[in-house]
């Protein structure tokens, strides 16, 4: 059944005007097609090595498979949804499905809907409204300060009619929301230039996406990877506070978070190793313990030995 482009665009336009919205996904299944060895089976083939080294070509044979199996859930404005699962369970694929960033060859079945209206697989307006952030911090300019980085992002995403004062107010708004006001004049830095801490740099990454006035939903993929536990907690806490205060929504994948971090979320979705839903619902420690411990479901323990 076809999806009305006008209906999807209308729902996106209404979401841009109204602070309240519901992002839902129903029976999400992703089929990844088989991949042939296009450069020959000989691992020492010059053509094979050349293609892999200079063009990033994937040259290994791969059978077709399903990476998600009828996964459903929802998140409302002002909420954060935690997605848990072992490596290979389809967490990242789910995020890319929600924000319209699947590979062109992947087949998406099921519906991603905004206020009950299916969005469709490829919708550029939705891609801008739903930002995707990975754990990679390598795209920052190390010589710019945190304030300059936010200012540049605000200028790039403005409607072209914003004054310098309005852009500055926007920058200060998000610096405060993410707890970065005190490092506004500190350079971002990298391995060769000392700058902000790893946790602060990850907040800069998130802030660059949030500063886009069109962005309402944030799909954040394993953004605490490599951070200390205190930095991880601070990052998720700041995101949660920002979502509630400014009526945004975030879907976040984490690997083995502590119980303290899990408690910061409004909802939790747990995927099995086969990409099926093990649990979806509110973050309630008693309920989660009864599901994972009493019923013997295979769940990974978190850093503190918790249900995550």
Tab-separated table of C-alpha atoms in Angstrom:
chain	number	residue	atom	x	y	z
A	1	UNK	CA	0.000	0.000	0.000
A	2	UNK	CA	1.442	3.383	-0.991
A	3	UNK	CA	2.071	6.173	1.493
A	4	UNK	CA	0.727	9.652	0.776
A	5	UNK	CA	3.608	12.086	0.494
A	6	UNK	CA	1.261	14.975	1.204
A	7	UNK	CA	-0.005	13.254	4.363
A	8	UNK	CA	3.525	12.629	5.644
A	9	UNK	CA	4.631	16.174	4.815
A	10	UNK	CA	1.561	17.569	6.548
A	11	UNK	CA	2.354	15.614	9.716
A	12	UNK	CA	5.972	16.857	9.615
A	13	UNK	CA	4.850	20.457	9.110
A	14	UNK	CA	2.440	20.181	12.047
A	15	UNK	CA	5.179	18.690	14.228
A	16	UNK	CA	7.432	21.632	13.355
A	17	UNK	CA	4.745	24.048	14.613
A	18	UNK	CA	3.384	22.080	17.577
A	19	UNK	CA	5.501	21.159	20.599
A	20	UNK	CA	3.668	17.880	21.209
A	21	UNK	CA	4.099	14.815	18.983
A	22	UNK	CA	4.337	11.027	19.050
A	23	UNK	CA	6.881	9.073	17.010
A	24	UNK	CA	5.793	5.446	16.680
A	25	UNK	CA	7.188	2.429	14.882
A	26	UNK	CA	5.209	-0.722	14.181
A	27	UNK	CA	6.415	-4.164	13.064
A	28	UNK	CA	9.788	-2.836	11.891
A	29	UNK	CA	11.612	-5.535	9.948
A	30	UNK	CA	14.760	-4.876	7.905
A	31	UNK	CA	15.954	-7.263	5.197
A	32	UNK	CA	19.606	-6.957	4.197
A	33	UNK	CA	20.211	-8.494	0.738
A	34	UNK	CA	22.951	-10.952	-0.100
A	35	UNK	CA	26.308	-9.588	-1.182
A	36	UNK	CA	28.471	-11.228	-3.798
A	37	UNK	CA	32.237	-11.244	-3.894
A	38	UNK	CA	32.708	-8.773	-6.755
A	39	UNK	CA	36.508	-8.863	-6.815
A	40	UNK	CA	37.184	-12.570	-7.007
A	41	UNK	CA	37.678	-15.180	-4.332
A	42	UNK	CA	41.451	-14.918	-4.234
A	43	UNK	CA	42.306	-12.923	-1.096
A	44	UNK	CA	45.635	-11.914	-2.660
A	45	UNK	CA	44.009	-10.538	-5.813
A	46	UNK	CA	45.356	-7.009	-6.620
A	47	UNK	CA	41.884	-5.971	-7.811
A	48	UNK	CA	40.366	-7.124	-4.539
A	49	UNK	CA	42.921	-5.246	-2.415
A	50	UNK	CA	42.702	-2.111	-4.585
A	51	UNK	CA	38.921	-1.960	-4.360
A	52	UNK	CA	38.907	-2.422	-0.626
A	53	UNK	CA	41.721	0.035	0.094
A	54	UNK	CA	40.821	2.937	-2.194
A	55	UNK	CA	37.068	2.678	-2.718
A	56	UNK	CA	35.906	1.129	0.548
A	57	UNK	CA	34.296	-1.721	-1.404
A	58	UNK	CA	33.005	-4.604	0.671
A	59	UNK	CA	34.349	-7.665	-1.071
A	60	UNK	CA	33.280	-10.510	1.214
A	61	UNK	CA	30.375	-12.754	0.311
A	62	UNK	CA	27.369	-12.386	2.594
A	63	UNK	CA	24.058	-14.207	2.649
A	64	UNK	CA	20.811	-12.269	2.952
A	65	UNK	CA	19.468	-11.893	6.491
A	66	UNK	CA	16.916	-10.064	8.639
A	67	UNK	CA	18.411	-7.721	11.216
A	68	UNK	CA	15.146	-6.701	12.929
A	69	UNK	CA	12.027	-8.802	13.379
A	70	UNK	CA	8.694	-6.979	13.893
A	71	UNK	CA	9.914	-4.441	16.436
A	72	UNK	CA	7.338	-1.934	17.716
A	73	UNK	CA	7.299	0.974	20.162
A	74	UNK	CA	6.862	4.723	20.484
A	75	UNK	CA	8.308	7.828	22.090
A	76	UNK	CA	6.552	11.113	22.849
A	77	UNK	CA	7.842	14.662	22.886
A	78	UNK	CA	9.646	15.293	26.155
A	79	UNK	CA	10.674	11.635	26.498
A	80	UNK	CA	13.815	9.563	26.103
A	81	UNK	CA	13.762	5.943	24.928
A	82	UNK	CA	16.649	3.594	25.726
A	83	UNK	CA	17.365	0.752	23.302
A	84	UNK	CA	19.359	-2.154	24.731
A	85	UNK	CA	20.662	-5.354	23.192
A	86	UNK	CA	23.790	-7.314	22.472
A	87	UNK	CA	26.082	-6.392	19.599
A	88	UNK	CA	24.406	-7.509	16.391
A	89	UNK	CA	20.869	-7.292	17.781
A	90	UNK	CA	19.942	-4.478	15.375
A	91	UNK	CA	20.075	-1.424	17.666
A	92	UNK	CA	21.865	0.793	15.133
A	93	UNK	CA	19.662	-0.486	12.313
A	94	UNK	CA	16.571	0.511	14.284
A	95	UNK	CA	17.891	4.053	14.732
A	96	UNK	CA	18.684	4.369	11.029
A	97	UNK	CA	15.208	3.019	10.225
A	98	UNK	CA	13.571	5.664	12.387
A	99	UNK	CA	15.479	8.594	10.921
A	100	UNK	CA	15.418	7.473	7.267
A	101	UNK	CA	19.097	6.613	6.943
A	102	UNK	CA	19.093	2.964	5.937
A	103	UNK	CA	21.303	1.794	3.108
A	104	UNK	CA	19.567	2.046	-0.241
A	105	UNK	CA	19.714	-1.716	-0.731
A	106	UNK	CA	18.123	-2.516	2.644
A	107	UNK	CA	14.412	-3.284	2.591
A	108	UNK	CA	12.303	-1.735	5.346
A	109	UNK	CA	8.995	-3.351	6.220
A	110	UNK	CA	6.553	-1.910	8.740
A	111	UNK	CA	5.653	1.705	9.470
A	112	UNK	CA	7.428	4.643	11.070
A	113	UNK	CA	4.720	7.196	11.881
A	114	UNK	CA	4.536	10.743	13.174
A	115	UNK	CA	1.294	11.470	15.017
A	116	UNK	CA	-0.204	8.400	13.360
A	117	UNK	CA	0.791	9.317	9.786
A	118	UNK	CA	3.345	7.003	8.066
A	119	UNK	CA	6.452	8.930	7.059
A	120	UNK	CA	7.827	6.678	4.326
A	121	UNK	CA	11.349	5.389	3.751
A	122	UNK	CA	12.842	8.455	2.055
A	123	UNK	CA	11.612	11.856	3.204
A	124	UNK	CA	14.144	14.686	3.199
A	125	UNK	CA	12.070	16.898	5.500
A	126	UNK	CA	11.944	14.103	8.058
A	127	UNK	CA	15.684	13.449	7.751
A	128	UNK	CA	16.296	17.036	8.827
A	129	UNK	CA	13.758	16.896	11.641
A	130	UNK	CA	15.151	13.579	12.921
A	131	UNK	CA	18.909	13.873	13.498
A	132	UNK	CA	21.285	10.922	13.704
A	133	UNK	CA	24.378	11.123	15.927
A	134	UNK	CA	27.038	8.424	16.164
A	135	UNK	CA	29.800	7.997	18.730
A	136	UNK	CA	32.368	9.462	16.304
A	137	UNK	CA	33.694	12.882	17.380
A	138	UNK	CA	36.159	13.177	14.512
A	139	UNK	CA	34.194	15.745	12.488
A	140	UNK	CA	34.848	18.683	14.826
A	141	UNK	CA	37.266	21.460	13.979
A	142	UNK	CA	39.742	21.235	16.871
A	143	UNK	CA	40.777	24.911	16.672
A	144	UNK	CA	37.260	26.313	17.128
A	145	UNK	CA	35.948	26.997	20.597
A	146	UNK	CA	32.761	25.329	21.796
A	147	UNK	CA	30.900	28.621	21.352
A	148	UNK	CA	32.272	29.112	17.835
A	149	UNK	CA	31.299	25.528	16.924
A	150	UNK	CA	27.714	26.121	18.065
A	151	UNK	CA	27.610	29.508	16.326
A	152	UNK	CA	28.729	27.981	13.030
A	153	UNK	CA	26.114	25.216	13.366
A	154	UNK	CA	23.410	27.804	14.120
A	155	UNK	CA	24.399	29.902	11.103
A	156	UNK	CA	24.340	26.861	8.809
A	157	UNK	CA	20.862	25.786	9.952
A	158	UNK	CA	19.185	29.200	10.274
A	159	UNK	CA	16.476	30.366	7.873
A	160	UNK	CA	18.731	33.151	6.605
A	161	UNK	CA	16.744	35.862	8.347
A	162	UNK	CA	18.113	35.437	11.874
A	163	UNK	CA	20.067	38.353	13.308
A	164	UNK	CA	23.407	37.958	15.048
A	165	UNK	CA	21.665	38.583	18.367
A	166	UNK	CA	19.134	35.808	17.703
A	167	UNK	CA	21.882	33.362	16.749
A	168	UNK	CA	23.840	34.279	19.879
A	169	UNK	CA	20.729	33.723	22.020
A	170	UNK	CA	20.254	30.302	20.399
A	171	UNK	CA	23.869	29.358	21.079
A	172	UNK	CA	23.654	30.425	24.731
A	173	UNK	CA	20.345	28.556	25.008
A	174	UNK	CA	21.903	25.208	24.080
A	175	UNK	CA	25.194	25.808	25.867
A	176	UNK	CA	23.140	26.166	29.041
A	177	UNK	CA	20.887	23.200	28.206
A	178	UNK	CA	23.878	20.871	27.765
A	179	UNK	CA	25.932	22.210	30.646
A	180	UNK	CA	28.651	23.690	28.423
A	181	UNK	CA	28.418	27.392	29.296
A	182	UNK	CA	31.584	27.265	31.405
A	183	UNK	CA	33.658	25.933	28.472
A	184	UNK	CA	32.185	28.258	25.840
A	185	UNK	CA	35.594	29.830	25.128
A	186	UNK	CA	37.588	26.585	25.286
A	187	UNK	CA	38.730	25.002	22.024
A	188	UNK	CA	37.223	21.610	21.163
A	189	UNK	CA	40.688	20.149	20.619
A	190	UNK	CA	41.883	16.752	19.454
A	191	UNK	CA	44.773	14.366	20.125
A	192	UNK	CA	47.259	17.107	19.164
A	193	UNK	CA	45.545	20.103	20.771
A	194	UNK	CA	44.329	20.082	24.334
A	195	UNK	CA	40.681	21.066	24.600
A	196	UNK	CA	37.480	20.015	26.350
A	197	UNK	CA	37.080	16.612	27.993
A	198	UNK	CA	35.736	13.556	26.212
A	199	UNK	CA	32.338	13.871	27.852
A	200	UNK	CA	32.099	17.557	26.970
A	201	UNK	CA	33.130	16.850	23.389
A	202	UNK	CA	30.324	14.288	23.089
A	203	UNK	CA	27.878	16.943	24.336
A	204	UNK	CA	29.209	19.290	21.654
A	205	UNK	CA	28.375	16.616	19.062
A	206	UNK	CA	24.816	16.338	20.368
A	207	UNK	CA	24.482	20.129	20.628
A	208	UNK	CA	25.433	20.617	16.988
A	209	UNK	CA	22.434	18.477	16.035
A	210	UNK	CA	20.044	19.988	18.593
A	211	UNK	CA	20.811	23.532	17.520
A	212	UNK	CA	19.062	22.947	14.180
A	213	UNK	CA	15.616	24.585	14.685
A	214	UNK	CA	14.034	21.899	12.489
A	215	UNK	CA	15.330	19.001	14.631
A	216	UNK	CA	12.772	17.534	17.055
A	217	UNK	CA	13.851	13.886	17.330
A	218	UNK	CA	17.388	12.648	18.013
A	219	UNK	CA	18.628	9.141	17.306
A	220	UNK	CA	21.846	8.805	19.295
A	221	UNK	CA	23.884	5.685	18.625
A	222	UNK	CA	26.101	4.439	21.482
A	223	UNK	CA	27.133	7.984	22.336
A	224	UNK	CA	28.678	7.059	25.703
A	225	UNK	CA	31.195	4.691	24.112
A	226	UNK	CA	34.637	5.311	25.589
A	227	UNK	CA	33.417	7.740	28.257
A	228	UNK	CA	33.943	7.418	31.983
A	229	UNK	CA	30.866	6.477	34.018
A	230	UNK	CA	30.495	9.994	35.441
A	231	UNK	CA	30.731	11.568	31.975
A	232	UNK	CA	28.222	9.047	30.619
A	233	UNK	CA	25.743	9.832	33.388
A	234	UNK	CA	26.172	13.588	32.923
A	235	UNK	CA	25.666	13.362	29.151
A	236	UNK	CA	22.460	11.305	29.361
A	237	UNK	CA	21.168	13.486	32.205
A	238	UNK	CA	21.682	16.677	30.184
A	239	UNK	CA	19.948	15.165	27.152
A	240	UNK	CA	17.015	14.022	29.287
A	241	UNK	CA	16.631	17.453	30.869
A	242	UNK	CA	16.825	19.182	27.463
A	243	UNK	CA	14.164	16.875	25.984
A	244	UNK	CA	11.746	17.517	28.834
A	245	UNK	CA	12.352	21.255	28.934
A	246	UNK	CA	12.153	21.901	25.197
A	247	UNK	CA	9.696	19.098	24.245
A	248	UNK	CA	12.152	17.127	22.129
A	249	UNK	CA	12.501	13.345	21.940
A	250	UNK	CA	15.566	11.098	21.926
A	251	UNK	CA	16.050	7.435	21.059
A	252	UNK	CA	19.397	6.291	22.447
A	253	UNK	CA	21.285	3.015	22.139
A	254	UNK	CA	23.745	2.102	24.892
A	255	UNK	CA	25.857	-0.943	25.637
A	256	UNK	CA	25.756	-2.107	29.257
A	257	UNK	CA	24.711	1.136	30.986
A	258	UNK	CA	24.641	1.354	34.769
A	259	UNK	CA	21.380	1.181	36.708
A	260	UNK	CA	21.726	4.888	37.501
A	261	UNK	CA	21.826	5.753	33.797
A	262	UNK	CA	18.896	3.448	32.978
A	263	UNK	CA	16.765	5.247	35.565
A	264	UNK	CA	17.189	8.517	33.638
A	265	UNK	CA	15.063	7.192	30.757
A	266	UNK	CA	11.279	7.245	30.387
A	267	UNK	CA	10.966	4.059	28.330
A	268	UNK	CA	13.139	1.086	27.481
A	269	UNK	CA	13.211	-1.280	24.509
A	270	UNK	CA	15.231	-4.477	24.825
A	271	UNK	CA	16.145	-6.447	21.698
A	272	UNK	CA	17.099	-10.104	21.670
A	273	UNK	CA	20.141	-11.323	19.760
A	274	UNK	CA	17.743	-12.223	16.905
A	275	UNK	CA	16.443	-8.648	16.671
A	276	UNK	CA	13.085	-9.352	18.334
A	277	UNK	CA	11.430	-7.342	21.095
A	278	UNK	CA	12.137	-8.792	24.530
A	279	UNK	CA	10.577	-5.901	26.438
A	280	UNK	CA	9.104	-2.484	25.684
A	281	UNK	CA	7.614	-0.243	28.334
A	282	UNK	CA	8.375	2.108	31.208
A	283	UNK	CA	11.598	1.923	33.157
A	284	UNK	CA	10.424	0.076	36.249
A	285	UNK	CA	13.129	-1.838	38.076
A	286	UNK	CA	10.741	-4.333	39.665
A	287	UNK	CA	9.080	-5.159	36.345
A	288	UNK	CA	12.410	-5.518	34.561
A	289	UNK	CA	13.798	-7.794	37.263
A	290	UNK	CA	10.737	-10.036	37.108
A	291	UNK	CA	11.069	-10.314	33.331
A	292	UNK	CA	14.818	-10.843	33.081
A	293	UNK	CA	15.532	-12.743	36.273
A	294	UNK	CA	12.402	-14.698	37.178
A	295	UNK	CA	11.629	-15.777	33.618
A	296	UNK	CA	15.272	-16.476	32.778
A	297	UNK	CA	15.516	-14.172	29.768
A	298	UNK	CA	19.115	-13.856	28.557
A	299	UNK	CA	20.028	-10.280	29.449
A	300	UNK	CA	23.422	-8.678	29.795
A	301	UNK	CA	24.357	-7.267	33.170
A	302	UNK	CA	25.250	-3.603	33.355
A	303	UNK	CA	28.315	-2.034	34.899
A	304	UNK	CA	26.708	-2.227	38.331
A	305	UNK	CA	25.337	-5.734	37.810
A	306	UNK	CA	21.861	-4.405	37.008
A	307	UNK	CA	19.119	-5.345	34.609
A	308	UNK	CA	20.803	-3.595	31.705
